[in-house]
Phi, psi and omega in degrees: 000323188292339181296324179259353183286154170241151181234155179211151175250119184235159157269121175237124181300157178305139188299328185271358186272162180295328181297311180291320180299322177296307185296315179293328176293320179294322182275339179080024183207138177250108184284350174284321184252341185081010184266151170292152179236129179289139177294133177302151180283163174057042178268334185076011181289153183292161183296334181267022183301321179300321178289323180294336182252010183299315183294308181289340181302325183300330185265344185081171181281115188197168164241129182288129169253314175229114189296159183307138181212156171264153182283148172292157179300334183281347185245153175230175184297323180299318178294322178295319178298318178296318179295323178299316178298320179295319179295314181298327183281352179294134178292136177198158176289153181258127178278153176225125185238159173256109187281140176222157178268129181218157170275131175241094184065242185265002180228171183243140185211167170264128183228164173292139176300321179234140181295141183238120183294332179294324177293316179299320180294318177302313181295317180296317178298321181296314180301314182291319185295318186267002182297331180294341179269349190274123174287150175303148178297141170291165180298323179292316179295320179296318180297320179295323183275342179272066180287154185298337185275357183292145173284170179299319180293322178295323176294322176295323177299321179300315182290325182274317189244355179085003184202140186285327193258068180231165176055239183293344180258010180284142175221110181293125179200152175243111189288138178247340182217166164275205181295131181244133179299148184304322185281358179246349189300310183297317182295314180293321179298316179296317180296313181294324177298316179293319178296321179294317178298321179295325183274314190253338185078202183252017183289164177273167173230148177266134173267078193240016184207162175226158179223143175255122182242155180229139171250117188292325180202166182302130181093344179285162176277149177284142181227136182292130173264318182216151167222152180204142171286143180296140181085007178230157174260127181304127178276182183304321182296314180295326181290325187265335189297333186256010180283000000 
């Protein structure tokens, strides 16, 4: 299975919190359990909401730290799991952000109200740490990631790191929609912002954990294999709960 599988390192909010319940409810998918999630009632969302969220649903509610990759022939899933535990156990400060709903180009996401260097550092460390496990992009994968709108530096990132939006080009965000037409963006953004405030309020969230997810084959949904709070080593319960 691992030969065709892809893996990713994400920030995924705790499963029992209002933040995760909101995001997984909007996308209709729980990446911790692999189950569909019914859309909350009385949201006022458009009838085509399922279609608008089809693309991000596959990945679950998350913020990318290390984008999906296939393993090199020299590495296997067991080694990656051990490395994940090692990365999570490294001591580091915990960032705390105030989440807001914003339009990012053609899609809508939850982002920090103010940029936090600790979050950027976590993502950069993650990209560098797991790069040894990443197989080079196939020609098809490279073509998909080399979109015409990329800057020269972002194109260089694809060739060096396998993904355009890393290091200085990183933007922490948790996606809520796929591509939204220009004439609908403002209305949907306002609606989602109000729904988020109703669900989560104006409180902050801690970026205090990482999750390792796997996609078994192309087109499959990503499912969490491990989660861990930063600065801790996953114990037996954390190791087994997501198997």
